Coordinates of C-alpha atoms and ligand atoms in Angstrom, one line a residue:
X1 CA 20.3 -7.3 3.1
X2 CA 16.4 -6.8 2.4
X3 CA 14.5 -4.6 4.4
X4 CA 10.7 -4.5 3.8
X5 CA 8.4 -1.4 4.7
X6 CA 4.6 -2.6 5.1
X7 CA 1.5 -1.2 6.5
X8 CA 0.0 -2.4 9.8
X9 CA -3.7 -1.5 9.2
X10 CA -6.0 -0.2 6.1
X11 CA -3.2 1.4 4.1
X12 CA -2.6 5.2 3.7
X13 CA 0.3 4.6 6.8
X14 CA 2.9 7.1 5.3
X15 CA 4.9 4.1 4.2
X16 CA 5.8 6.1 1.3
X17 CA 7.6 8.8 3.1
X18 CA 9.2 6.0 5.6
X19 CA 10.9 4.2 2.1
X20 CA 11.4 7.3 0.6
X21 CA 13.7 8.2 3.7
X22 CA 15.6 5.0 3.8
X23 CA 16.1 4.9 0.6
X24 CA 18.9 7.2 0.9
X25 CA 20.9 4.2 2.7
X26 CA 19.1 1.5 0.0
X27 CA 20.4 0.5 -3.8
X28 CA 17.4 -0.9 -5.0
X29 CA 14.0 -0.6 -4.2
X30 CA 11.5 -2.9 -5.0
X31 CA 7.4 -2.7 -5.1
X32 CA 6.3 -6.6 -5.0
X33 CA 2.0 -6.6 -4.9
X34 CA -0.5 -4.4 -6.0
X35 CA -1.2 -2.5 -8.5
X36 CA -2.0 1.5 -9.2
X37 CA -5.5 1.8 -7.1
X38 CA -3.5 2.9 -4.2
X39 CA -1.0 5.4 -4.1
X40 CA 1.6 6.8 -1.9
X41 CA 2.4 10.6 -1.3
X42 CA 5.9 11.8 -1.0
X43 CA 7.3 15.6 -0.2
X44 CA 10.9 16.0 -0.9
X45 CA 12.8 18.7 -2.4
X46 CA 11.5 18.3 -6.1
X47 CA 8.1 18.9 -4.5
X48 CA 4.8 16.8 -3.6
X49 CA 4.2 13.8 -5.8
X50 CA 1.6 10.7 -5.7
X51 CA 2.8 7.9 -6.9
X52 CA 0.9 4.6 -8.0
X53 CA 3.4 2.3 -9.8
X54 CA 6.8 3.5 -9.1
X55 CA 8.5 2.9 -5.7
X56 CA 9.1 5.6 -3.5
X57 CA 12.7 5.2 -4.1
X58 CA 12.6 7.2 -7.5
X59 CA 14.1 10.4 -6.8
X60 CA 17.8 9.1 -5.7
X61 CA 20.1 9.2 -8.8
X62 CA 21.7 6.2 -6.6
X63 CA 18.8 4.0 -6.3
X64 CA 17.2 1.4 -8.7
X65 CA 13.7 1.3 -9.1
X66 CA 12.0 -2.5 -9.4
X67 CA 8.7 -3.4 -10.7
X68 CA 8.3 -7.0 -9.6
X69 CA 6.5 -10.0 -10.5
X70 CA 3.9 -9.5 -7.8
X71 CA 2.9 -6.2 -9.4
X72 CA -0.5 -5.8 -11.6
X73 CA 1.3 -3.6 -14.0
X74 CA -0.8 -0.8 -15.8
X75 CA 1.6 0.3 -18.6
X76 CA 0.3 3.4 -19.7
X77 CA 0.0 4.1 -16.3
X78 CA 3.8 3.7 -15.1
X79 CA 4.5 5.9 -18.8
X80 CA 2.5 8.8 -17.4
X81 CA 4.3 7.9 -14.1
X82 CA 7.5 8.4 -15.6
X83 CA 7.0 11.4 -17.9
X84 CA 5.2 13.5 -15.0
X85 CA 8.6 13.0 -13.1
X86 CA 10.7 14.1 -15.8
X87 CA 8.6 17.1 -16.1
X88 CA 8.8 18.1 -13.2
X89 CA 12.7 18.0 -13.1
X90 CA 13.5 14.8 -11.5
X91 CA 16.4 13.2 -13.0
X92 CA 15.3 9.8 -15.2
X93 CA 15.2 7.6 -12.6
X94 CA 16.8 3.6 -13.4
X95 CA 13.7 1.4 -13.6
X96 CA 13.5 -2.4 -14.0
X97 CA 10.4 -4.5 -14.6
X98 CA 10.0 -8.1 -14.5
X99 CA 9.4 -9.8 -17.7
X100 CA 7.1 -12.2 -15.2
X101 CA 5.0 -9.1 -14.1
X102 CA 1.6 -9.6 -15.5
X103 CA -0.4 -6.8 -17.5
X104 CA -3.6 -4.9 -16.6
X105 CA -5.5 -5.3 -19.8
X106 CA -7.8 -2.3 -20.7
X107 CA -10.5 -4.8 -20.0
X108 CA -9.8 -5.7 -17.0
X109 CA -10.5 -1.7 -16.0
X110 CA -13.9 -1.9 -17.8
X111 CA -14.6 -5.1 -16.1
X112 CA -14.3 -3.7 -12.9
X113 CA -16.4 -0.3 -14.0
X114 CA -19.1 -2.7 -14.9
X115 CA -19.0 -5.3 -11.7
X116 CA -19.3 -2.4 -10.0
X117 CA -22.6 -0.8 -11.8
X118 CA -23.9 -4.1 -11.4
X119 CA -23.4 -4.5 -7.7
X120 CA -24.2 -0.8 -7.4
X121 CA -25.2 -0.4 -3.6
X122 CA -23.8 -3.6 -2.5
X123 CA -19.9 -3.2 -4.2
X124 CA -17.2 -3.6 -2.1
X125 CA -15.7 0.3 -3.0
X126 CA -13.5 -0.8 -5.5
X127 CA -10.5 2.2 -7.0
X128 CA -11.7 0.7 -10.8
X129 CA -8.2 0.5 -11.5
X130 CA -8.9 -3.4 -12.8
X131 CA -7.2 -4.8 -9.9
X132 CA -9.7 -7.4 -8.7
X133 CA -10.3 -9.1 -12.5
X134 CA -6.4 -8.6 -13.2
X135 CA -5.8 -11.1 -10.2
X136 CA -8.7 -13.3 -10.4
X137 CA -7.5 -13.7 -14.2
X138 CA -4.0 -14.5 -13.1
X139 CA -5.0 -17.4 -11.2
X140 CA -7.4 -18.3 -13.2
X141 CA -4.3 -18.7 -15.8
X142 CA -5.8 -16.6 -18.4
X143 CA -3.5 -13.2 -17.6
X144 CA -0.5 -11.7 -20.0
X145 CA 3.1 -11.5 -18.5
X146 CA 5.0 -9.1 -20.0
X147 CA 7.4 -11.8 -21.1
X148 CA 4.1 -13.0 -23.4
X149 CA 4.8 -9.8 -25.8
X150 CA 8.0 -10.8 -26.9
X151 CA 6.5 -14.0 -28.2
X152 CA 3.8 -12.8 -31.6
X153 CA 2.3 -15.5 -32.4
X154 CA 1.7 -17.3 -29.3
X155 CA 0.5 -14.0 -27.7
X156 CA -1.9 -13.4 -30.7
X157 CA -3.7 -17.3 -30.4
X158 CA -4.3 -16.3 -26.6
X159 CA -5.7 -13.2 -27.0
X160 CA -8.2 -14.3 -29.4
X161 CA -9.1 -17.5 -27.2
X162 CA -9.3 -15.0 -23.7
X163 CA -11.3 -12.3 -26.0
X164 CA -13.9 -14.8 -26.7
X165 CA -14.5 -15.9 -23.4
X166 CA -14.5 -11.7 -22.0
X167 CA -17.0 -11.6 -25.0
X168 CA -19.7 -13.9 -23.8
X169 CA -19.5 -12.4 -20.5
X170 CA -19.0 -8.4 -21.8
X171 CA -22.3 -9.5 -24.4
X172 CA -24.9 -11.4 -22.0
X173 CA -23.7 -10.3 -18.4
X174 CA -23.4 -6.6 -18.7
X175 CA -24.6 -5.9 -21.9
X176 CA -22.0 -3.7 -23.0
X177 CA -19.4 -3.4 -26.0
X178 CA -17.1 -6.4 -27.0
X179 CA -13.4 -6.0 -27.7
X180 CA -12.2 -6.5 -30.8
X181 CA -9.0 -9.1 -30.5
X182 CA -7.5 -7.8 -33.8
X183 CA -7.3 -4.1 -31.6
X184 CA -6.0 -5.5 -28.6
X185 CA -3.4 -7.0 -30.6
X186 CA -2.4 -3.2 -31.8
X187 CA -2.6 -2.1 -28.0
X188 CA -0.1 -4.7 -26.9
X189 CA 2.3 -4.2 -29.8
X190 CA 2.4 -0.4 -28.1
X191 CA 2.7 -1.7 -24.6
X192 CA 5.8 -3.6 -26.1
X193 CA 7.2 -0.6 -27.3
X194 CA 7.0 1.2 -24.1
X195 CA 7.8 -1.5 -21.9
X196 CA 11.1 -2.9 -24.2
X197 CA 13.5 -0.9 -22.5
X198 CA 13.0 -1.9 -19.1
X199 CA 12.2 -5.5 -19.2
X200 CA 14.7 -7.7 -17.4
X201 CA 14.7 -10.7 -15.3
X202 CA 14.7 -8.7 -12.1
X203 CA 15.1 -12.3 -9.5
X204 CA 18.3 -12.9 -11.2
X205 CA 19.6 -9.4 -10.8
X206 CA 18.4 -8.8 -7.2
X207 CA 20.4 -12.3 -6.8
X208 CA 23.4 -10.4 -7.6
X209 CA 22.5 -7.3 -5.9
X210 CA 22.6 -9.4 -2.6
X211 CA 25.4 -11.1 -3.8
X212 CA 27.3 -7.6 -3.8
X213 CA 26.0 -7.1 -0.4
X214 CA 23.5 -4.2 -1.7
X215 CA 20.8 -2.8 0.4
X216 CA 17.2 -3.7 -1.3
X217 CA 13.7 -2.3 0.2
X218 CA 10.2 -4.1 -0.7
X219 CA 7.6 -1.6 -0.3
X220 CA 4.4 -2.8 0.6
X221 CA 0.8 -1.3 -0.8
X222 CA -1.7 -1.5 1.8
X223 CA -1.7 -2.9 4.9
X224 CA -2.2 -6.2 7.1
X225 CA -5.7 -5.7 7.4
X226 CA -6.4 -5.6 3.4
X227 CA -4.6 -8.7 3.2
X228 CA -6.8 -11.4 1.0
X229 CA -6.4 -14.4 3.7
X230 CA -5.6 -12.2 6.7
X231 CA -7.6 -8.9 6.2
X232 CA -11.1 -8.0 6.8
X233 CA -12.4 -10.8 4.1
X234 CA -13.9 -9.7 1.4
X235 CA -13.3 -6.2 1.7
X236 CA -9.3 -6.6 1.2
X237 CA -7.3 -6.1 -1.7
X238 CA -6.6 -8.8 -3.9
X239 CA -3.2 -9.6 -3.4
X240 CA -1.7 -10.2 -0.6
X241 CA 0.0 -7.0 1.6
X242 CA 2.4 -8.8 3.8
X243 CA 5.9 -9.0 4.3
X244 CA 6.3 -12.5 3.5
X245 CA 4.8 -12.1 0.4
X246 CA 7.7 -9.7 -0.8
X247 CA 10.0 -13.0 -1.2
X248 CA 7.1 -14.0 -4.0
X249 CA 6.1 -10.8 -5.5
X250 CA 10.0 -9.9 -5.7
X251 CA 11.1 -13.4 -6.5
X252 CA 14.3 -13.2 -3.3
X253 CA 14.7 -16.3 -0.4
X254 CA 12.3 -15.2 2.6
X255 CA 15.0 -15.7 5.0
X256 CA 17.1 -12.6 2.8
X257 CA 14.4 -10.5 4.9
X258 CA 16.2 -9.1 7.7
X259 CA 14.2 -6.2 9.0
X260 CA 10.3 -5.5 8.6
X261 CA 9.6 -1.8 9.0
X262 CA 5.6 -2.2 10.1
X263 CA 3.9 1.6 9.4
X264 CA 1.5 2.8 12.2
X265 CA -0.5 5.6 12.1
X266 CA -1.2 7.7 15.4
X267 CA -5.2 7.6 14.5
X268 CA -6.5 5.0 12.2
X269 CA -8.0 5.8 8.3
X270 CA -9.7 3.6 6.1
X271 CA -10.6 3.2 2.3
X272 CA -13.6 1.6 1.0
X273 CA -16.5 -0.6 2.9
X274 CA -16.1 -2.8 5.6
X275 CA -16.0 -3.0 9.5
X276 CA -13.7 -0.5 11.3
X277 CA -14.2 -0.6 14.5
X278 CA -12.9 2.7 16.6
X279 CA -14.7 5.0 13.4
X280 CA -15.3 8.2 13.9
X281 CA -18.8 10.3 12.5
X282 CA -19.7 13.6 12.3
X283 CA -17.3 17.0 13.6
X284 CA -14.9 14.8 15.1
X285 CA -14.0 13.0 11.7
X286 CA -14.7 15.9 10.0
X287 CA -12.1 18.0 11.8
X288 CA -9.3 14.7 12.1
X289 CA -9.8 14.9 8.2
X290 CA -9.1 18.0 7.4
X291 CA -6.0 18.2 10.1
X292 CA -4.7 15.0 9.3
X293 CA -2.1 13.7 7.0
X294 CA -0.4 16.5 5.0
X295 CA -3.4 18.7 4.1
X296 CA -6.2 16.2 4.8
X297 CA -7.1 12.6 4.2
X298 CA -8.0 12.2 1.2
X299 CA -7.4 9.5 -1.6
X300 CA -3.9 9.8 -3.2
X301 CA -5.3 8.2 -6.5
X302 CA -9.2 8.9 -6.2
X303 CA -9.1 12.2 -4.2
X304 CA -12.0 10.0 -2.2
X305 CA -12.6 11.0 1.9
X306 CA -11.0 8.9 3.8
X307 CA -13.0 7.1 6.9
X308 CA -11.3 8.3 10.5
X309 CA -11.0 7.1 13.5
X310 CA -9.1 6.7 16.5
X311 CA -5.8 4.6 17.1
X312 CA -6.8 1.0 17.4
X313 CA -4.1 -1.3 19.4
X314 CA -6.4 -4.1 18.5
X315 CA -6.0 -4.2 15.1
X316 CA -2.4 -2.5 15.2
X317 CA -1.0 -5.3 17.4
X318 CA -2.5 -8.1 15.3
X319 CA -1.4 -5.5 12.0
X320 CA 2.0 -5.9 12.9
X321 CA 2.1 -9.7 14.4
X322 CA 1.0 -10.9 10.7
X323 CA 3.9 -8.7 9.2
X324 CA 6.5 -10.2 11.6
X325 CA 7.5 -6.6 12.4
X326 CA 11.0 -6.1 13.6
X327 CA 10.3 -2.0 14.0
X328 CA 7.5 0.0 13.9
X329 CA 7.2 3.6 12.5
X330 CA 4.7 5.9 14.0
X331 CA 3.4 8.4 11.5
X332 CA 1.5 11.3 11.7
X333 CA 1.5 12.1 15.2
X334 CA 2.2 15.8 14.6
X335 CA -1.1 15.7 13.5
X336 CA -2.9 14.6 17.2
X337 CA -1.6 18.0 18.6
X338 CA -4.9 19.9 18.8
X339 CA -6.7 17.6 21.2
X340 CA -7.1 17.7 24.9
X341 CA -7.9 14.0 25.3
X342 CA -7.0 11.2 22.5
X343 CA -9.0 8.4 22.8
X344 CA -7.5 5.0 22.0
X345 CA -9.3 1.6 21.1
X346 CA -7.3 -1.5 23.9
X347 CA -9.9 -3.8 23.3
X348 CA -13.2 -4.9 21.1
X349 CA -16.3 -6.0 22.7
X350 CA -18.1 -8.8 20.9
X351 CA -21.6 -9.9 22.0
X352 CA -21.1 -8.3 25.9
X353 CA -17.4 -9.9 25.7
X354 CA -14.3 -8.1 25.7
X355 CA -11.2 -9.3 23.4
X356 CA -7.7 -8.0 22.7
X357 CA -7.8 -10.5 19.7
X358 CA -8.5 -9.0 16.1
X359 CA -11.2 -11.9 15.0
X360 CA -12.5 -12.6 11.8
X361 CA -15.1 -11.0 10.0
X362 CA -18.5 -11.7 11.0
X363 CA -17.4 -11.5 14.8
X364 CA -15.5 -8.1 13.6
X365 CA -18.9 -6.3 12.1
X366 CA -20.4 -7.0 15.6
X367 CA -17.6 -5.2 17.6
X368 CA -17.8 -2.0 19.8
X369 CA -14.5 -0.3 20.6
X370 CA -13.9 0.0 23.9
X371 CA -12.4 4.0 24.4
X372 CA -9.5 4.4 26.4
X373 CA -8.7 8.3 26.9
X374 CA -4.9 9.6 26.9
X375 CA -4.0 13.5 28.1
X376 CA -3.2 15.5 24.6
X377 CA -0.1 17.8 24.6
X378 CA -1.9 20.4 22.8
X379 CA 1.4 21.9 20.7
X380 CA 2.7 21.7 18.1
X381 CA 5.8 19.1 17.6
X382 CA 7.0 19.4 14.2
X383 CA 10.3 20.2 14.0
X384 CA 11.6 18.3 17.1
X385 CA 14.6 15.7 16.1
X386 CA 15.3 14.2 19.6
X387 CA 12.8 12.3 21.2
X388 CA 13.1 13.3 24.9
X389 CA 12.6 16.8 23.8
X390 CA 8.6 15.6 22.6
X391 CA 6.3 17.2 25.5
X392 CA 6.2 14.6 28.1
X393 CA 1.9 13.5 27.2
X394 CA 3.5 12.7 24.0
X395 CA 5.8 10.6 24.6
X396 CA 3.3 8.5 26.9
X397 CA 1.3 8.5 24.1
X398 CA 3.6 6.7 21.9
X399 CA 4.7 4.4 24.9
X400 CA 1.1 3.2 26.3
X401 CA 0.5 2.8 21.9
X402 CA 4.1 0.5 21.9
X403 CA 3.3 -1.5 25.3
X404 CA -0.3 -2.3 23.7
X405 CA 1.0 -3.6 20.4
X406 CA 3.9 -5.0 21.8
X407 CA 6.3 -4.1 19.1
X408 CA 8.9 -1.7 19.0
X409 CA 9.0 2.0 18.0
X410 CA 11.9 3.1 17.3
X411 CA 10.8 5.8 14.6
X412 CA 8.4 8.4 15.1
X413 CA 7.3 10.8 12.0
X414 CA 6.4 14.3 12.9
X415 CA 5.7 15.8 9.7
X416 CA 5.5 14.5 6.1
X417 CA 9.5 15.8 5.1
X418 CA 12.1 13.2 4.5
X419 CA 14.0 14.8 7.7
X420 CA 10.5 14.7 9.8
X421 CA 12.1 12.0 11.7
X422 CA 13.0 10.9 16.0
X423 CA 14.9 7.9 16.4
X424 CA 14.0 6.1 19.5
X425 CA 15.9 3.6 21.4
X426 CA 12.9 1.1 22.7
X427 CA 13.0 -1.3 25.3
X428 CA 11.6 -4.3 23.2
X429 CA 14.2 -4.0 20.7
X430 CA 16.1 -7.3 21.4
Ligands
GDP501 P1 1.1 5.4 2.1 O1 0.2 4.8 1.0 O2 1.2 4.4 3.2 O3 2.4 5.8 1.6 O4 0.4 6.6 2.7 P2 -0.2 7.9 1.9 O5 0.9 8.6 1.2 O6 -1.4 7.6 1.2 O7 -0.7 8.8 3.2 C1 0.1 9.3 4.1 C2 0.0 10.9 4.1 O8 0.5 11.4 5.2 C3 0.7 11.6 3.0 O9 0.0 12.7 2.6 C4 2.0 11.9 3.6 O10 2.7 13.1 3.1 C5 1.6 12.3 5.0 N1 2.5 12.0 6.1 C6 3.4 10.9 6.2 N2 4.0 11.0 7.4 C7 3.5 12.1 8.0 C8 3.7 12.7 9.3 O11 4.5 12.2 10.2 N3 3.0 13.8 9.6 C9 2.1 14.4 8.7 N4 1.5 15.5 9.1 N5 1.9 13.8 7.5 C10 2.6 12.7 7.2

């Protein structure tokens, strides 16, 4: 059976900790989209690790660890991945990548570095990790599988012919260095190298993995709203962040998706530009910052600020529509406990209307959130395993959050440990 854990908003949900906690009950875990601009913390017992390639699943002995097709691969980047685990006394986890993953090129990272200069005030906040031109130059039909190394002299005639057309644009658009195909050539014969060992033709084994009635998880990067077609267009990611897409990037039928795991954060944060409509300014973001997450909100791969705000059952109930969630996870409402009143977003008003509906983007940047304020419980709630024991204003909290979104809770994370976890019977679970 597949199970995939997504993100119902900007990203940043904790759906690392929620994969890393059932993948203690899953064989193989699988990341299907994206590429390492985002990463995902994890605390267990070997310590506190961000990871940007590698599913959260690496620190089981049991589990198998998937690159998939969807993936924009950075190789060195997954290397230094690895090694930093091993150093750290994590046991060499099992790792498979696709030999139809496709390769960030070291241009496409300078590419990005320069698109960026050259938009300078009006970029769209890119990590510079490549991401954008890696995708663009997929379907464009000009990227590198992995499968393409295995293949000399094929893979030398392409590079040449994509080198010259990176050239005219590296030479008389930004002005800056060219790359030398003959070099290029060297850097992919070490990518080979490192890669060798772990290529594999990862639909046909998750086939059999199904076949033997394994557990498999597809862990999303990002959420909903960064999805290319149904995010906040065109500050989104550039592939897409949904469940559905896990039958692509992981190359398993869609209907082998039993259970979509849809990540929720108590209070909303956002990466990069664009319209976010319950944002906080000023003390109040300021002090959610430093409270929130586990020891502040701040990039897991760029160390940047993250932008706060309050929870927003606009965008959360059209977050986990678009997933097809099956269970929602609540994260990070440990984190809410010093407040006297939470406000929550219920509804946006456009142009002196108000709407439950998440629209698209041009009716988005016009919104005002319209402030609904909850009683706080003002104590601290990490530690507590049974639900009915949270203080009675917080389990409203979580219940006027799950009848606004109409989707179920069923978990709710109270701390950023692997056992930080309530189980929660809900009334819309069919
Ligand atoms: P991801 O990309 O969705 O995996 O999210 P990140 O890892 O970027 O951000 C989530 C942050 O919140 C991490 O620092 C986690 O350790 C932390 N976290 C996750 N769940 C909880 C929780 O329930 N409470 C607290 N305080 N922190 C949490």
């Amino acid at each position: 059976m597949v199970k995939a854990v997504v993100g119902a908003n900007w990203g940043d949900e904790g759906k690392g900790k929620i994969t890393d906690m059932l993948a203690q009950q899953a064989d193989v875990i699988v990341r299907f989209q994206g590429g390492a601009n985002a990463g995902h913390t994890i605390v267990n017992d070997y310590g506190k690790f961000a990871l940007h390639t590698l599913p959260s699943g690496v620190f089981y002995g049991h589990t198998t660890s998937v690159i998939g097709n969807g993936v924009a691969l950075n190789i060195p980047v997954l290397f230094e991945e690895i090694q930093s685990l091993v150093d750290r006394k994590v046991p060499r986890p099992k790792i498979l990548v696709s030999d139809r993953a496709q390769m960030v090129m070291p241009y496409h990272i300078l590419l990005d570095q320069y698109e960026e200069e050259r938009l300078a005030g009006r970029s769209f906040g890119s990590t510079k990790s490549g991401i954008a031109p890696f995708y663009s130059d997929k379907y464009a039909k000009i990227g590198f599988q992995v499968s393409e190394l295995f293949d000399e002299e094929t893979l030398k005639e392409k590079v040449e012919r994509v080198c010259e057309q990176k050239n005219v644009m590296l030479e008389h658009m930004y002005h800056k260095p060219l790359i030398d195909p003959a070099q290029l050539m060297e850097t992919l014969r070490e990518y080979k190298k490192m890669i060798e060992p772990y290529v594999c033709d990862v639909s046909a084994f998750l086939e059999q993995a199904l076949r033997e009635g394994k557990t498999i998880l597809l862990e999303g990067q990002l959420g909903t709203l960064k999805d290319p077609d149904h995010g906040i267009y065109p500050m989104v990611t550039s592939s897409s962040t949904l469940a559905a897409y896990g039958a692509i990037g992981a190359g398993i039928p869609p209907y082998e998706i039993k259970e979509i795991i849809t990540v929720c954060k108590a209070y909303s944060s956002a990466v990069g530009a664009g319209a976010f409509v319950s944002e906080l300014f000023g003390d109040e973001a300021d002090e959610l910052r430093r409270r929130g997450g586990d020891g502040g909100e701040f990039g897991a791969t760029t160390g940047r600020p993250r932008r706060m705000g309050w929870f927003d059952c606009v965008a959360s109930r059209y977050g986990c529509r678009l997933q097809g969630t099956t269970d929602v996870a609540f994260t990070v409402l440990d984190v809410l406990g010093y407040l006297d009143e939470i406000p929550v977003c219920v509804g946006y008003e456009i142009d002196g209307e108000v709407t439950k509906e998440f629209p698209v983007t041009w009716k988005l940047n016009r919104a005002k959130p319209v402030l609904k304020k909850l009683p706080g419980w003002k104590c601290n709630i990490r530690g507590i395993r049974k639900y009915e024991d949270l203080p009675e204003n917080c389990r409203k909290y979580v219940e006027f959050i799950e009848e606004q979104i109409g989707y179920p809770i069923t978990m709710v994370s109270n701390g950023p440990g692997r056992r930080d976890i309530i189980y929660r019977e809900s009334l819309l679970k069919k």
